[in-house]
Coordinates of C-alpha atoms in Angstrom, one line a residue:
M1 CA -39.9 -34.4 -166.4
T2 CA -39.7 -31.1 -166.0
D3 CA -42.1 -29.2 -168.4
R4 CA -40.2 -26.7 -170.9
T5 CA -42.4 -25.4 -172.5
G6 CA -41.4 -21.3 -172.6
S7 CA -39.4 -19.6 -170.4
R8 CA -39.7 -20.5 -166.5
V9 CA -39.4 -17.5 -164.4
A10 CA -38.8 -17.7 -160.2
V11 CA -39.3 -14.8 -158.0
L12 CA -37.9 -14.1 -155.0
I13 CA -40.4 -11.8 -152.6
S14 CA -40.9 -10.8 -148.9
G15 CA -43.5 -8.9 -149.0
N16 CA -47.3 -8.0 -149.9
G17 CA -46.3 -9.1 -153.8
S18 CA -47.4 -6.9 -156.3
N19 CA -44.9 -6.3 -158.5
L20 CA -44.7 -10.6 -158.6
Q21 CA -48.5 -9.7 -159.5
A22 CA -48.1 -7.9 -162.3
I23 CA -45.4 -10.5 -163.5
L24 CA -48.3 -13.2 -163.1
D25 CA -50.9 -11.3 -164.7
A26 CA -48.6 -10.7 -167.6
C27 CA -47.6 -14.0 -168.5
A28 CA -51.1 -15.1 -168.2
D29 CA -52.4 -12.3 -170.6
G30 CA -49.1 -12.5 -172.8
T31 CA -47.3 -9.3 -171.9
I32 CA -44.6 -11.8 -171.2
A33 CA -44.4 -13.4 -174.2
N34 CA -44.0 -17.1 -173.7
A35 CA -43.1 -17.2 -170.1
R36 CA -45.0 -18.6 -166.8
V37 CA -43.7 -18.0 -163.3
V38 CA -42.6 -21.6 -161.8
G39 CA -42.1 -20.6 -158.1
V40 CA -42.2 -18.0 -155.9
V41 CA -39.3 -17.7 -152.8
S42 CA -40.2 -15.7 -149.5
N43 CA -38.0 -15.7 -146.6
R44 CA -40.2 -14.0 -144.6
R45 CA -44.0 -16.7 -143.6
K46 CA -46.4 -14.1 -143.9
A47 CA -45.9 -12.6 -146.8
Y48 CA -48.7 -11.8 -148.7
G49 CA -46.7 -12.7 -152.2
L50 CA -47.2 -16.4 -151.1
V51 CA -50.4 -16.2 -150.8
R52 CA -50.7 -14.7 -154.3
A53 CA -48.6 -17.6 -155.6
E54 CA -50.9 -20.2 -154.0
K55 CA -54.2 -18.8 -155.8
A56 CA -52.2 -18.5 -159.0
G57 CA -51.5 -22.4 -159.0
V58 CA -47.5 -21.4 -158.6
E59 CA -45.5 -23.5 -156.0
Q60 CA -44.6 -21.0 -153.1
V61 CA -40.9 -21.9 -151.3
Y62 CA -40.5 -20.3 -147.6
F63 CA -36.7 -20.2 -146.8
P64 CA -35.6 -18.0 -144.3
L65 CA -32.4 -17.0 -142.9
G66 CA -32.8 -17.8 -138.8
P67 CA -34.3 -20.5 -139.2
F68 CA -31.6 -21.8 -141.6
R69 CA -29.2 -21.0 -139.6
K70 CA -30.3 -22.7 -136.0
A71 CA -30.7 -26.2 -138.3
H72 CA -27.4 -25.4 -139.4
P73 CA -24.9 -24.7 -136.2
G74 CA -21.3 -23.2 -136.9
T75 CA -22.7 -21.7 -140.5
D76 CA -22.4 -18.3 -142.1
R77 CA -24.2 -16.7 -144.3
A78 CA -22.5 -18.3 -147.6
A79 CA -24.1 -21.0 -146.8
Y80 CA -27.8 -20.5 -146.7
D81 CA -26.9 -18.1 -149.9
V82 CA -25.6 -21.2 -151.5
A83 CA -28.6 -23.5 -149.8
L84 CA -31.0 -20.9 -151.2
A85 CA -29.6 -20.7 -154.9
E86 CA -29.8 -24.9 -154.8
R87 CA -33.4 -24.7 -154.2
V88 CA -34.1 -21.5 -156.4
A89 CA -32.1 -23.4 -158.9
A90 CA -34.5 -26.7 -158.5
L91 CA -37.3 -24.7 -160.2
S92 CA -35.4 -25.1 -163.0
P93 CA -35.8 -21.1 -163.9
D94 CA -34.4 -19.2 -167.2
L95 CA -34.9 -15.8 -165.0
I96 CA -34.9 -15.5 -161.4
V97 CA -36.6 -11.5 -160.6
L98 CA -36.1 -10.2 -157.3
A99 CA -39.8 -8.5 -156.5
G100 CA -38.8 -6.5 -153.5
W101 CA -36.8 -9.5 -152.2
M102 CA -35.5 -7.0 -148.6
H103 CA -32.2 -9.8 -148.3
I104 CA -28.7 -8.7 -150.3
L105 CA -27.7 -11.6 -152.0
S106 CA -23.9 -12.7 -152.1
A107 CA -21.7 -13.9 -155.2
D108 CA -22.4 -17.3 -153.7
F109 CA -25.8 -17.2 -154.4
L110 CA -25.1 -15.5 -158.3
D111 CA -22.5 -17.9 -158.7
A112 CA -24.5 -21.0 -157.9
V113 CA -28.0 -20.1 -160.0
P114 CA -27.9 -20.8 -163.6
C115 CA -29.5 -18.1 -165.2
P116 CA -29.5 -14.2 -165.1
V117 CA -30.8 -12.8 -162.0
L118 CA -32.6 -9.4 -162.1
N119 CA -33.7 -6.6 -159.8
L120 CA -35.9 -4.4 -159.4
H121 CA -35.2 -1.1 -157.8
P122 CA -37.3 2.0 -156.6
A123 CA -34.8 4.7 -157.9
L124 CA -32.2 5.8 -160.8
P125 CA -28.9 4.4 -161.4
G126 CA -26.5 5.4 -159.4
A127 CA -29.5 6.7 -157.1
F128 CA -30.0 6.4 -153.7
P129 CA -29.1 2.3 -153.5
G130 CA -30.3 0.3 -150.6
T131 CA -33.3 0.3 -148.5
G132 CA -35.6 3.6 -148.1
A133 CA -34.8 4.7 -151.4
I134 CA -38.6 6.5 -151.8
A135 CA -38.4 8.0 -148.9
R136 CA -34.7 9.2 -149.2
A137 CA -35.5 10.9 -152.6
F138 CA -38.6 12.6 -151.1
E139 CA -36.8 14.5 -148.4
A140 CA -34.3 15.5 -150.9
A141 CA -37.1 16.9 -152.9
R142 CA -38.0 18.5 -150.2
A143 CA -34.6 20.0 -149.8
G144 CA -34.8 21.7 -152.9
K145 CA -32.3 19.0 -154.3
L146 CA -34.1 17.1 -157.1
T147 CA -37.2 17.0 -158.8
H148 CA -37.7 14.0 -159.6
T149 CA -36.9 9.8 -158.9
G150 CA -37.3 7.1 -160.7
V151 CA -37.4 3.6 -161.4
M152 CA -34.8 1.0 -162.4
V153 CA -34.2 -2.5 -163.3
H154 CA -30.5 -4.4 -163.4
H155 CA -28.9 -7.4 -163.7
V156 CA -27.9 -8.7 -160.3
I157 CA -24.0 -8.2 -159.2
P158 CA -22.6 -8.7 -155.6
E159 CA -22.6 -4.7 -155.4
I160 CA -25.9 -3.3 -153.8
D161 CA -28.0 -1.9 -156.5
A162 CA -25.8 -1.9 -159.4
G163 CA -25.0 -4.2 -162.3
P164 CA -26.2 -3.6 -166.0
V165 CA -29.5 -1.5 -166.9
V166 CA -32.1 -3.0 -168.5
A167 CA -34.7 -0.5 -168.2
T168 CA -35.3 2.6 -166.6
A169 CA -38.3 5.4 -166.0
E170 CA -38.4 8.9 -164.6
V171 CA -40.9 9.5 -161.9
P172 CA -41.4 13.2 -161.3
I173 CA -42.0 14.7 -157.7
H174 CA -44.4 17.0 -157.4
A175 CA -44.7 19.8 -154.9
D176 CA -47.6 18.9 -153.6
D177 CA -46.5 15.3 -153.0
D178 CA -46.9 13.7 -149.5
L179 CA -44.6 10.2 -149.3
E180 CA -47.8 8.5 -149.5
A181 CA -48.8 10.0 -153.0
L182 CA -45.1 9.6 -154.3
T183 CA -44.9 6.1 -153.5
A184 CA -48.2 5.5 -154.9
R185 CA -47.1 6.5 -157.9
M186 CA -43.5 5.1 -158.2
H187 CA -45.2 1.6 -157.3
A188 CA -47.2 2.1 -160.4
V189 CA -44.6 3.1 -162.7
E190 CA -42.8 -0.1 -161.2
H191 CA -45.0 -2.7 -162.1
T192 CA -45.5 -1.7 -166.0
L193 CA -41.8 -0.6 -165.9
L194 CA -40.6 -4.7 -164.0
V195 CA -43.2 -6.4 -166.9
Q196 CA -41.5 -4.5 -169.6
A197 CA -38.1 -5.6 -168.7
V198 CA -38.9 -8.9 -168.0
D199 CA -40.3 -9.8 -171.4
L200 CA -37.2 -7.9 -172.9
V201 CA -34.8 -10.2 -171.6
L202 CA -36.6 -13.2 -172.4
N203 CA -37.7 -12.2 -175.7
P204 CA -35.0 -9.4 -177.2
P205 CA -35.7 -7.9 -180.2
Q206 CA -34.0 -10.4 -182.9
V207 CA -31.7 -8.8 -184.8
A208 CA -32.2 -8.2 -189.0

């Protein structure tokens, strides 16, 4: 029988998993109230986020596109998205969080999962959708086109890095920044904002 004590969170990652770690820690210490991570899904076998999940005693799921298509000749991308959604849905999540998941999810996935899906993106709404957002913001600042960038957490829709925004935070770009310094500052903001957004969605303020 599935344990329904508290909210169940599934996290999709593709890399180091530092934002996953922020969620794991926040669930453990109550910053995200009454919730726990019940599964971590990666499309990359060597993603360190899977190691973080193992250390935390959380189920790890490796579900890559290439091997899936080899095992199911003639299938299209939609078939993978539906199969991925079914595997994630088997975790019985109340919320799915994309925390560095480097794989665009289609409407086929979104229609097949039973709960909201949040995405973390290192840019402000409407700015720098897609990959390389931090580097693109840095180059724009060097060209004198902006003085700050930011981070947002939003509900996922089929359009890339769009959807209703849950939370945002601005991050200044200093004149003496290099890309490494800006990236480190962005990651620190990401960790905090993602935790706040997940808690807000799972534990919305009570209306008097």
